[in-house]
PDB file of C-alpha atoms and ligand atoms in Angstrom:
ATOM      1  CA  MET A   1      27.873  66.894 -37.756  1.00 41.00           C
ATOM      2  CA  HIS A   2      25.648  67.372 -40.755  1.00 51.00           C
ATOM      3  CA  ALA A   3      23.855  70.997 -41.225  1.00 56.00           C
ATOM      4  CA  ALA A   4      20.450  70.503 -40.714  1.00 81.00           C
ATOM      5  CA  ASN A   5      17.985  70.188 -43.975  1.00 90.00           C
ATOM      6  CA  PRO A   6      16.012  72.567 -44.892  1.00 94.00           C
ATOM      7  CA  LEU A   7      12.605  69.923 -46.196  1.00 93.00           C
ATOM      8  CA  ASP A   8      13.084  68.692 -41.701  1.00 91.00           C
ATOM      9  CA  ASP A   9      11.788  72.565 -41.176  1.00 92.00           C
ATOM     10  CA  PRO A  10       7.833  72.207 -41.111  1.00 91.00           C
ATOM     11  CA  THR A  11       7.195  75.808 -42.299  1.00 93.00           C
ATOM     12  CA  ALA A  12       9.650  75.487 -45.580  1.00 94.00           C
ATOM     13  CA  ASP A  13       7.971  75.002 -48.798  1.00 96.00           C
ATOM     14  CA  PRO A  14       9.764  72.515 -50.452  1.00 96.00           C
ATOM     15  CA  PHE A  15       8.761  73.910 -54.168  1.00 97.00           C
ATOM     16  CA  GLN A  16      11.271  77.294 -52.793  1.00 97.00           C
ATOM     17  CA  VAL A  17      13.343  74.506 -51.975  1.00 96.00           C
ATOM     18  CA  ALA A  18      13.853  72.729 -54.929  1.00 97.00           C
ATOM     19  CA  ALA A  19      14.461  75.950 -56.492  1.00 97.00           C
ATOM     20  CA  ALA A  20      16.820  77.160 -54.529  1.00 97.00           C
ATOM     21  CA  ALA A  21      18.508  73.516 -55.554  1.00 97.00           C
ATOM     22  CA  ALA A  22      18.412  74.076 -59.141  1.00 97.00           C
ATOM     23  CA  SER A  23      20.251  77.029 -58.391  1.00 97.00           C
ATOM     24  CA  VAL A  24      23.130  75.774 -56.868  1.00 97.00           C
ATOM     25  CA  ILE A  25      22.562  72.957 -59.985  1.00 97.00           C
ATOM     26  CA  ALA A  26      22.469  75.496 -62.478  1.00 97.00           C
ATOM     27  CA  GLU A  27      25.615  77.509 -60.907  1.00 96.00           C
ATOM     28  CA  THR A  28      28.158  74.910 -60.175  1.00 95.00           C
ATOM     29  CA  THR A  29      27.194  73.197 -64.014  1.00 95.00           C
ATOM     30  CA  GLY A  30      26.749  76.509 -65.696  1.00 95.00           C
ATOM     31  CA  VAL A  31      24.174  74.996 -67.653  1.00 96.00           C
ATOM     32  CA  GLU A  32      20.925  76.818 -66.849  1.00 95.00           C
ATOM     33  CA  ARG A  33      18.071  74.170 -67.974  1.00 96.00           C
ATOM     34  CA  HIS A  34      18.303  70.521 -68.098  1.00 98.00           C
ATOM     35  CA  ASP A  35      15.480  68.536 -70.498  1.00 97.00           C
ATOM     36  CA  ILE A  36      15.083  65.513 -68.849  1.00 98.00           C
ATOM     37  CA  ALA A  37      15.731  63.895 -65.528  1.00 98.00           C
ATOM     38  CA  LEU A  38      17.086  60.637 -64.627  1.00 97.00           C
ATOM     39  CA  THR A  39      16.682  58.701 -60.890  1.00 96.00           C
ATOM     40  CA  LEU A  40      19.129  55.429 -61.694  1.00 94.00           C
ATOM     41  CA  GLY A  41      17.936  53.059 -59.239  1.00 91.00           C
ATOM     42  CA  SER A  42      19.043  49.664 -58.084  1.00 87.00           C
ATOM     43  CA  GLY A  43      21.471  47.725 -61.303  1.00 90.00           C
ATOM     44  CA  TRP A  44      20.642  51.500 -63.934  1.00 93.00           C
ATOM     45  CA  GLY A  45      23.384  53.264 -62.162  1.00 90.00           C
ATOM     46  CA  ARG A  46      25.963  52.522 -65.362  1.00 91.00           C
ATOM     47  CA  ALA A  47      23.126  54.758 -67.504  1.00 92.00           C
ATOM     48  CA  ALA A  48      24.884  57.584 -66.195  1.00 92.00           C
ATOM     49  CA  ASP A  49      27.743  57.079 -67.923  1.00 94.00           C
ATOM     50  CA  VAL A  50      26.787  55.285 -70.838  1.00 94.00           C
ATOM     51  CA  ILE A  51      24.157  58.323 -72.110  1.00 95.00           C
ATOM     52  CA  GLY A  52      26.220  60.696 -72.677  1.00 96.00           C
ATOM     53  CA  GLU A  53      29.203  62.963 -71.650  1.00 96.00           C
ATOM     54  CA  THR A  54      29.473  64.040 -67.853  1.00 97.00           C
ATOM     55  CA  THR A  55      30.092  68.002 -67.833  1.00 96.00           C
ATOM     56  CA  HIS A  56      29.472  67.625 -64.323  1.00 95.00           C
ATOM     57  CA  THR A  57      29.274  65.885 -61.003  1.00 95.00           C
ATOM     58  CA  ILE A  58      28.062  67.229 -57.613  1.00 94.00           C
ATOM     59  CA  ALA A  59      27.756  65.670 -54.110  1.00 90.00           C
ATOM     60  CA  ALA A  60      24.330  65.410 -53.320  1.00 89.00           C
ATOM     61  CA  HIS A  61      24.675  66.889 -49.604  1.00 86.00           C
ATOM     62  CA  GLU A  62      25.931  70.232 -51.779  1.00 90.00           C
ATOM     63  CA  VAL A  63      22.476  70.805 -52.846  1.00 94.00           C
ATOM     64  CA  PRO A  64      20.332  72.306 -50.402  1.00 95.00           C
ATOM     65  CA  GLY A  65      17.707  69.633 -49.716  1.00 94.00           C
ATOM     66  CA  PHE A  66      19.631  66.706 -50.982  1.00 91.00           C
ATOM     67  CA  SER A  67      21.284  64.334 -48.067  1.00 79.00           C
ATOM     68  CA  LYS A  68      23.796  61.473 -48.926  1.00 70.00           C
ATOM     69  CA  PRO A  69      22.514  57.913 -49.327  1.00 62.00           C
ATOM     70  CA  ALA A  70      21.206  55.648 -46.955  1.00 63.00           C
ATOM     71  CA  LEU A  71      22.634  52.668 -48.915  1.00 61.00           C
ATOM     72  CA  GLU A  72      25.160  50.627 -50.468  1.00 57.00           C
ATOM     73  CA  GLY A  73      24.312  50.458 -54.258  1.00 54.00           C
ATOM     74  CA  HIS A  74      23.294  53.611 -54.346  1.00 58.00           C
ATOM     75  CA  VAL A  75      25.350  56.926 -55.290  1.00 61.00           C
ATOM     76  CA  GLY A  76      25.496  60.366 -53.861  1.00 85.00           C
ATOM     77  CA  THR A  77      25.775  62.654 -56.604  1.00 91.00           C
ATOM     78  CA  LEU A  78      24.335  64.661 -59.071  1.00 94.00           C
ATOM     79  CA  ARG A  79      25.781  64.941 -62.638  1.00 96.00           C
ATOM     80  CA  SER A  80      25.072  66.909 -65.504  1.00 97.00           C
ATOM     81  CA  ILE A  81      25.835  65.105 -69.216  1.00 97.00           C
ATOM     82  CA  ALA A  82      25.284  66.385 -72.552  1.00 97.00           C
ATOM     83  CA  LEU A  83      23.155  63.545 -74.811  1.00 96.00           C
ATOM     84  CA  PRO A  84      24.519  63.105 -78.398  1.00 93.00           C
ATOM     85  CA  ASN A  85      21.296  64.854 -79.674  1.00 92.00           C
ATOM     86  CA  GLY A  86      22.099  68.570 -77.986  1.00 94.00           C
ATOM     87  CA  LYS A  87      19.996  67.768 -75.147  1.00 96.00           C
ATOM     88  CA  ARG A  88      20.939  68.201 -71.014  1.00 97.00           C
ATOM     89  CA  ALA A  89      20.216  65.266 -68.369  1.00 97.00           C
ATOM     90  CA  LEU A  90      20.792  65.583 -64.941  1.00 97.00           C
ATOM     91  CA  VAL A  91      21.113  62.282 -63.207  1.00 96.00           C
ATOM     92  CA  ILE A  92      20.212  62.245 -60.396  1.00 92.00           C
ATOM     93  CA  GLY A  93      21.848  58.909 -58.286  1.00 85.00           C
ATOM     94  CA  ALA A  94      20.871  60.055 -54.484  1.00 73.00           C
ATOM     95  CA  ARG A  95      17.227  58.804 -54.101  1.00 86.00           C
ATOM     96  CA  THR A  96      16.127  59.099 -50.572  1.00 91.00           C
ATOM     97  CA  HIS A  97      13.516  56.216 -49.446  1.00 93.00           C
ATOM     98  CA  TYR A  98      10.456  56.818 -47.939  1.00 96.00           C
ATOM     99  CA  TYR A  99      11.323  54.031 -45.947  1.00 95.00           C
ATOM    100  CA  GLU A 100      14.726  55.573 -44.171  1.00 92.00           C
ATOM    101  CA  GLY A 101      11.210  57.802 -42.184  1.00 93.00           C
ATOM    102  CA  HIS A 102      12.493  61.550 -43.142  1.00 92.00           C
ATOM    103  CA  GLY A 103       9.214  62.357 -44.734  1.00 94.00           C
ATOM    104  CA  VAL A 104       7.521  62.095 -48.335  1.00 97.00           C
ATOM    105  CA  ARG A 105       8.970  65.940 -49.273  1.00 96.00           C
ATOM    106  CA  ARG A 106      12.479  64.750 -48.879  1.00 95.00           C
ATOM    107  CA  VAL A 107      11.594  61.948 -51.184  1.00 96.00           C
ATOM    108  CA  VAL A 108      10.434  63.608 -53.866  1.00 97.00           C
ATOM    109  CA  HIS A 109      12.627  66.986 -53.535  1.00 97.00           C
ATOM    110  CA  SER A 110      15.024  65.378 -56.224  1.00 96.00           C
ATOM    111  CA  VAL A 111      12.432  65.144 -58.668  1.00 98.00           C
ATOM    112  CA  ARG A 112      10.644  68.297 -57.727  1.00 98.00           C
ATOM    113  CA  THR A 113      14.562  69.863 -57.785  1.00 98.00           C
ATOM    114  CA  ALA A 114      14.672  67.809 -61.714  1.00 98.00           C
ATOM    115  CA  ALA A 115      10.793  70.013 -62.178  1.00 98.00           C
ATOM    116  CA  ALA A 116      12.820  73.026 -61.198  1.00 98.00           C
ATOM    117  CA  ALA A 117      15.982  72.506 -63.097  1.00 98.00           C
ATOM    118  CA  GLY A 118      13.934  73.192 -66.380  1.00 98.00           C
ATOM    119  CA  ALA A 119      13.499  69.398 -67.243  1.00 98.00           C
ATOM    120  CA  THR A 120      10.270  68.538 -68.828  1.00 98.00           C
ATOM    121  CA  THR A 121      10.598  64.175 -69.067  1.00 98.00           C
ATOM    122  CA  MET A 122      11.239  62.308 -65.343  1.00 98.00           C
ATOM    123  CA  ILE A 123      13.352  58.997 -66.127  1.00 98.00           C
ATOM    124  CA  LEU A 124      12.540  56.878 -62.811  1.00 98.00           C
ATOM    125  CA  THR A 125      14.170  53.739 -63.252  1.00 97.00           C
ATOM    126  CA  ASN A 126      14.318  51.111 -60.010  1.00 96.00           C
ATOM    127  CA  GLY A 127      15.236  47.508 -58.879  1.00 95.00           C
ATOM    128  CA  ALA A 128      12.038  45.774 -57.887  1.00 97.00           C
ATOM    129  CA  GLY A 129      11.028  42.343 -57.203  1.00 97.00           C
ATOM    130  CA  GLY A 130       8.801  40.637 -60.326  1.00 98.00           C
ATOM    131  CA  ILE A 131       5.608  38.715 -59.581  1.00 98.00           C
ATOM    132  CA  ARG A 132       5.049  37.105 -63.026  1.00 97.00           C
ATOM    133  CA  GLU A 133       6.783  34.110 -62.824  1.00 96.00           C
ATOM    134  CA  SER A 134       8.483  34.163 -66.450  1.00 96.00           C
ATOM    135  CA  TRP A 135      10.245  36.990 -65.368  1.00 97.00           C
ATOM    136  CA  THR A 136      14.021  35.989 -64.076  1.00 94.00           C
ATOM    137  CA  ALA A 137      16.056  38.004 -62.240  1.00 94.00           C
ATOM    138  CA  GLY A 138      17.957  41.054 -64.679  1.00 94.00           C
ATOM    139  CA  THR A 139      14.773  41.280 -66.586  1.00 96.00           C
ATOM    140  CA  PRO A 140      13.487  45.002 -67.622  1.00 97.00           C
ATOM    141  CA  VAL A 141      10.173  46.184 -67.186  1.00 98.00           C
ATOM    142  CA  LEU A 142       8.047  48.879 -68.707  1.00 98.00           C
ATOM    143  CA  ILE A 143       5.946  50.744 -65.677  1.00 98.00           C
ATOM    144  CA  ARG A 144       2.221  50.909 -67.149  1.00 98.00           C
ATOM    145  CA  ASP A 145       0.945  51.879 -64.004  1.00 98.00           C
ATOM    146  CA  HIS A 146       1.561  51.990 -60.387  1.00 98.00           C
ATOM    147  CA  ILE A 147      -0.758  50.840 -57.709  1.00 98.00           C
ATOM    148  CA  ASN A 148       0.812  53.157 -54.468  1.00 98.00           C
ATOM    149  CA  LEU A 149       0.276  50.840 -51.154  1.00 98.00           C
ATOM    150  CA  THR A 150       2.523  53.076 -48.898  1.00 97.00           C
ATOM    151  CA  ALA A 151      -0.930  55.321 -47.904  1.00 96.00           C
ATOM    152  CA  ASP A 152       1.033  58.143 -48.162  1.00 97.00           C
ATOM    153  CA  SER A 153       1.371  61.069 -50.872  1.00 97.00           C
ATOM    154  CA  PRO A 154       3.381  64.030 -51.914  1.00 97.00           C
ATOM    155  CA  LEU A 155       0.914  66.024 -52.588  1.00 97.00           C
ATOM    156  CA  GLU A 156      -0.084  68.319 -49.628  1.00 95.00           C
ATOM    157  CA  GLY A 157      -3.553  69.658 -48.990  1.00 92.00           C
ATOM    158  CA  ALA A 158      -6.742  69.897 -51.200  1.00 91.00           C
ATOM    159  CA  THR A 159      -4.368  69.262 -54.207  1.00 90.00           C
ATOM    160  CA  PHE A 160      -6.082  66.967 -57.360  1.00 94.00           C
ATOM    161  CA  VAL A 161      -4.150  65.876 -59.922  1.00 96.00           C
ATOM    162  CA  ASP A 162      -5.032  63.971 -62.340  1.00 97.00           C
ATOM    163  CA  LEU A 163      -2.569  60.683 -62.636  1.00 97.00           C
ATOM    164  CA  THR A 164      -5.146  58.641 -65.826  1.00 96.00           C
ATOM    165  CA  ASP A 165      -2.111  58.631 -68.217  1.00 95.00           C
ATOM    166  CA  LEU A 166       0.997  59.051 -65.072  1.00 98.00           C
ATOM    167  CA  TYR A 167       3.358  56.497 -67.160  1.00 98.00           C
ATOM    168  CA  SER A 168       2.795  58.060 -70.635  1.00 98.00           C
ATOM    169  CA  ALA A 169       1.854  55.886 -73.013  1.00 97.00           C
ATOM    170  CA  ARG A 170       3.447  58.609 -75.602  1.00 97.00           C
ATOM    171  CA  LEU A 171       6.879  57.235 -73.606  1.00 97.00           C
ATOM    172  CA  ARG A 172       6.250  53.751 -73.151  1.00 98.00           C
ATOM    173  CA  ALA A 173       5.292  53.350 -77.272  1.00 98.00           C
ATOM    174  CA  LEU A 174       9.173  54.540 -77.984  1.00 97.00           C
ATOM    175  CA  ALA A 175      10.346  52.434 -75.226  1.00 97.00           C
ATOM    176  CA  HIS A 176       8.724  49.981 -77.581  1.00 97.00           C
ATOM    177  CA  SER A 177       9.749  50.962 -80.841  1.00 97.00           C
ATOM    178  CA  ILE A 178      13.705  50.372 -79.242  1.00 96.00           C
ATOM    179  CA  GLU A 179      13.126  47.315 -77.699  1.00 96.00           C
ATOM    180  CA  PRO A 180       9.464  45.009 -78.898  1.00 97.00           C
ATOM    181  CA  SER A 181      10.796  42.669 -76.265  1.00 95.00           C
ATOM    182  CA  LEU A 182       9.757  44.743 -73.217  1.00 97.00           C
ATOM    183  CA  ASP A 183       6.849  43.715 -70.714  1.00 98.00           C
ATOM    184  CA  GLU A 184       4.811  46.145 -68.526  1.00 98.00           C
ATOM    185  CA  GLY A 185       3.600  45.823 -65.599  1.00 98.00           C
ATOM    186  CA  VAL A 186       1.685  46.804 -62.520  1.00 98.00           C
ATOM    187  CA  TYR A 187       4.516  48.759 -59.684  1.00 98.00           C
ATOM    188  CA  VAL A 188       2.673  48.327 -56.131  1.00 98.00           C
ATOM    189  CA  GLN A 189       4.508  50.066 -54.218  1.00 98.00           C
ATOM    190  CA  PHE A 190       5.164  49.274 -50.386  1.00 98.00           C
ATOM    191  CA  ARG A 191       6.931  50.910 -47.517  1.00 97.00           C
ATOM    192  CA  GLY A 192       9.816  48.500 -46.680  1.00 95.00           C
ATOM    193  CA  PRO A 193      12.145  48.560 -45.844  1.00 96.00           C
ATOM    194  CA  HIS A 194      11.646  44.312 -44.905  1.00 96.00           C
ATOM    195  CA  TYR A 195      10.467  42.299 -48.104  1.00 97.00           C
ATOM    196  CA  GLU A 196       7.177  41.774 -48.568  1.00 98.00           C
ATOM    197  CA  THR A 197       5.687  38.430 -47.417  1.00 97.00           C
ATOM    198  CA  PRO A 198       4.944  36.410 -49.476  1.00 98.00           C
ATOM    199  CA  ALA A 199       1.106  36.511 -48.504  1.00 98.00           C
ATOM    200  CA  GLU A 200       1.480  40.689 -49.829  1.00 98.00           C
ATOM    201  CA  VAL A 201       3.084  39.317 -52.380  1.00 98.00           C
ATOM    202  CA  GLN A 202      -0.272  37.323 -53.859  1.00 98.00           C
ATOM    203  CA  MET A 203      -2.508  40.381 -52.060  1.00 98.00           C
ATOM    204  CA  ALA A 204      -0.440  42.687 -54.823  1.00 98.00           C
ATOM    205  CA  LYS A 205      -1.550  39.968 -57.727  1.00 98.00           C
ATOM    206  CA  ALA A 206      -4.863  39.772 -56.824  1.00 98.00           C
ATOM    207  CA  ILE A 207      -5.075  43.970 -57.253  1.00 98.00           C
ATOM    208  CA  GLY A 208      -3.282  43.797 -60.393  1.00 98.00           C
ATOM    209  CA  GLY A 209       0.518  44.328 -59.646  1.00 98.00           C
ATOM    210  CA  ASP A 210       3.075  42.819 -61.422  1.00 98.00           C
ATOM    211  CA  ILE A 211       5.902  44.405 -59.610  1.00 98.00           C
ATOM    212  CA  VAL A 212       6.658  45.133 -56.122  1.00 98.00           C
ATOM    213  CA  GLY A 213       9.492  47.859 -54.460  1.00 98.00           C
ATOM    214  CA  MET A 214       9.643  50.662 -52.984  1.00 97.00           C
ATOM    215  CA  SER A 215      10.662  53.835 -54.056  1.00 96.00           C
ATOM    216  CA  THR A 216       8.956  54.932 -57.282  1.00 97.00           C
ATOM    217  CA  ALA A 217       4.811  55.633 -57.119  1.00 98.00           C
ATOM    218  CA  LEU A 218       5.431  58.588 -54.773  1.00 98.00           C
ATOM    219  CA  GLU A 219       7.949  60.218 -57.249  1.00 98.00           C
ATOM    220  CA  ALA A 220       5.704  59.431 -60.036  1.00 98.00           C
ATOM    221  CA  ILE A 221       3.296  61.469 -58.613  1.00 98.00           C
ATOM    222  CA  ALA A 222       5.268  64.366 -57.836  1.00 98.00           C
ATOM    223  CA  ALA A 223       6.860  64.030 -60.755  1.00 98.00           C
ATOM    224  CA  ARG A 224       3.102  64.725 -62.612  1.00 98.00           C
ATOM    225  CA  GLN A 225       1.888  67.345 -60.183  1.00 98.00           C
ATOM    226  CA  ALA A 226       5.282  68.889 -61.507  1.00 98.00           C
ATOM    227  CA  GLY A 227       3.479  68.335 -64.943  1.00 97.00           C
ATOM    228  CA  MET A 228       6.218  66.516 -66.196  1.00 98.00           C
ATOM    229  CA  GLU A 229       6.465  63.091 -68.569  1.00 98.00           C
ATOM    230  CA  VAL A 230       7.282  59.958 -67.132  1.00 98.00           C
ATOM    231  CA  LEU A 231       8.366  57.374 -67.858  1.00 98.00           C
ATOM    232  CA  GLY A 232       9.294  54.247 -65.136  1.00 98.00           C
ATOM    233  CA  MET A 233      11.360  51.135 -65.597  1.00 98.00           C
ATOM    234  CA  SER A 234      11.932  48.559 -63.663  1.00 97.00           C
ATOM    235  CA  LEU A 235      14.932  45.701 -63.259  1.00 96.00           C
ATOM    236  CA  ILE A 236      13.087  42.491 -61.890  1.00 97.00           C
ATOM    237  CA  THR A 237      16.350  41.250 -59.348  1.00 95.00           C
ATOM    238  CA  ASN A 238      14.468  38.838 -57.837  1.00 95.00           C
ATOM    239  CA  LEU A 239      11.339  37.330 -58.337  1.00 96.00           C
ATOM    240  CA  ALA A 240       9.325  38.309 -55.010  1.00 98.00           C
ATOM    241  CA  ALA A 241       8.990  36.990 -51.849  1.00 97.00           C
ATOM    242  CA  GLY A 242       6.813  33.575 -52.173  1.00 97.00           C
ATOM    243  CA  ILE A 243       7.095  33.145 -56.173  1.00 96.00           C
ATOM    244  CA  GLN A 244      10.775  32.631 -55.983  1.00 93.00           C
ATOM    245  CA  GLN A 245      11.394  29.781 -53.207  1.00 91.00           C
ATOM    246  CA  THR A 246      14.636  31.237 -51.520  1.00 93.00           C
ATOM    247  CA  PRO A 247      14.986  33.852 -49.036  1.00 92.00           C
ATOM    248  CA  LEU A 248      15.312  37.436 -50.610  1.00 93.00           C
ATOM    249  CA  SER A 249      18.727  39.401 -49.572  1.00 91.00           C
ATOM    250  CA  HIS A 250      20.064  42.624 -50.237  1.00 90.00           C
ATOM    251  CA  GLU A 251      23.280  41.229 -51.729  1.00 90.00           C
ATOM    252  CA  GLU A 252      20.937  39.018 -54.127  1.00 90.00           C
ATOM    253  CA  VAL A 253      19.977  42.589 -55.274  1.00 87.00           C
ATOM    254  CA  ILE A 254      22.417  43.722 -55.613  1.00 90.00           C
ATOM    255  CA  GLU A 255      24.278  41.542 -57.462  1.00 90.00           C
ATOM    256  CA  ALA A 256      21.755  40.825 -60.306  1.00 91.00           C
ATOM    257  CA  GLY A 257      21.550  44.948 -60.312  1.00 89.00           C
ATOM    258  CA  ARG A 258      25.610  44.451 -61.190  1.00 90.00           C
ATOM    259  CA  ALA A 259      25.154  41.052 -63.486  1.00 91.00           C
ATOM    260  CA  ALA A 260      21.962  43.681 -65.688  1.00 93.00           C
ATOM    261  CA  GLU A 261      24.098  47.074 -66.258  1.00 93.00           C
ATOM    262  CA  PRO A 262      25.787  46.899 -68.864  1.00 93.00           C
ATOM    263  CA  VAL A 263      22.680  45.311 -70.721  1.00 93.00           C
ATOM    264  CA  ILE A 264      19.884  47.581 -69.350  1.00 95.00           C
ATOM    265  CA  SER A 265      22.343  50.945 -69.496  1.00 95.00           C
ATOM    266  CA  ALA A 266      22.620  50.132 -73.547  1.00 94.00           C
ATOM    267  CA  LEU A 267      19.056  49.997 -73.576  1.00 95.00           C
ATOM    268  CA  LEU A 268      18.456  53.326 -71.663  1.00 96.00           C
ATOM    269  CA  ALA A 269      20.398  54.373 -73.284  1.00 95.00           C
ATOM    270  CA  ARG A 270      19.286  54.331 -76.936  1.00 95.00           C
ATOM    271  CA  ILE A 271      15.210  55.327 -75.128  1.00 96.00           C
ATOM    272  CA  VAL A 272      17.043  58.889 -74.362  1.00 96.00           C
ATOM    273  CA  ALA A 273      18.772  59.697 -78.122  1.00 94.00           C
ATOM    274  CA  GLU A 274      15.430  59.481 -78.765  1.00 92.00           C
ATOM    275  CA  LEU A 275      14.092  62.115 -76.109  1.00 91.00           C
TER     276      LEU A 275
HETATM  277  N1  LIG B   1      10.497  44.073 -53.073  1.00 83.50           N
HETATM  278  C1  LIG B   1      10.766  44.844 -52.774  1.00 83.50           C
HETATM  279  N2  LIG B   1      11.684  45.839 -52.898  1.00 83.50           N
HETATM  280  C2  LIG B   1      12.408  45.178 -53.961  1.00 83.50           C
HETATM  281  C3  LIG B   1      12.414  43.952 -54.255  1.00 83.50           C
HETATM  282  C4  LIG B   1      11.605  43.435 -53.472  1.00 83.50           C
HETATM  283  O1  LIG B   1      11.131  41.844 -53.814  1.00 83.50           O
HETATM  284  N3  LIG B   1      13.345  43.388 -55.188  1.00 83.50           N
HETATM  285  C5  LIG B   1      14.429  44.600 -55.630  1.00 83.50           C
HETATM  286  N4  LIG B   1      13.501  45.435 -54.383  1.00 83.50           N
END
């Protein structure tokens, strides 16, 4: 039996829970302030090993508001990493997905915790389906913008937040200066956990989407609310349903992530080194 998650109490203030989580991280790591936070999705995990030196690893469920990951291929730890440039990174290997059904507060808790821990840059990565036929499994893509099809928001009440430059043009330019061949695309977040139908993929394409996934848009909104600068990157693990002719499978997604991991982790490390 796990202790109840404080975020499951509807009267809890999610920002207070995030502040409590940040305190536990500061106490456990002895690091008062983290500068950069990274959420590492499918295929990106190894980046944690190559961006710098891990000084502390915390089991996510020991931090208020976090829970164990629901899925194989997702790790359940928070890591404090000393970067070669003297900055500190907090790596979140424990993403809560919207499709888990725990509510959007739980989904964005890691982002709010990162902000409370001091981070001003939020790097959000994921494994996702590609709509553009020029992409193949293993292609990393910068997220230029998103379309949120979850019909939900992490913002509560009349909280109006501008999303014009949500995926920072400055950080995308920096990524391009390191890897000029990186494509950019519009990420379309579906609820999942089913993959999209071919018709839904065609709809996503018609409304301007290039990438389909189940995670990042809600997190990016919360990061912007917290005043963070956001860099989003998708690893194309498969072409989206109906674009590729074979059925999609979670195994295929994990395998594509494994195969691409060394290359995209090294790329991310080079970007982080310049932040
Ligand atoms: N659709 C949605 N999410 C995904 C996909 C996809 O095709 N591949 C990996 N995550």
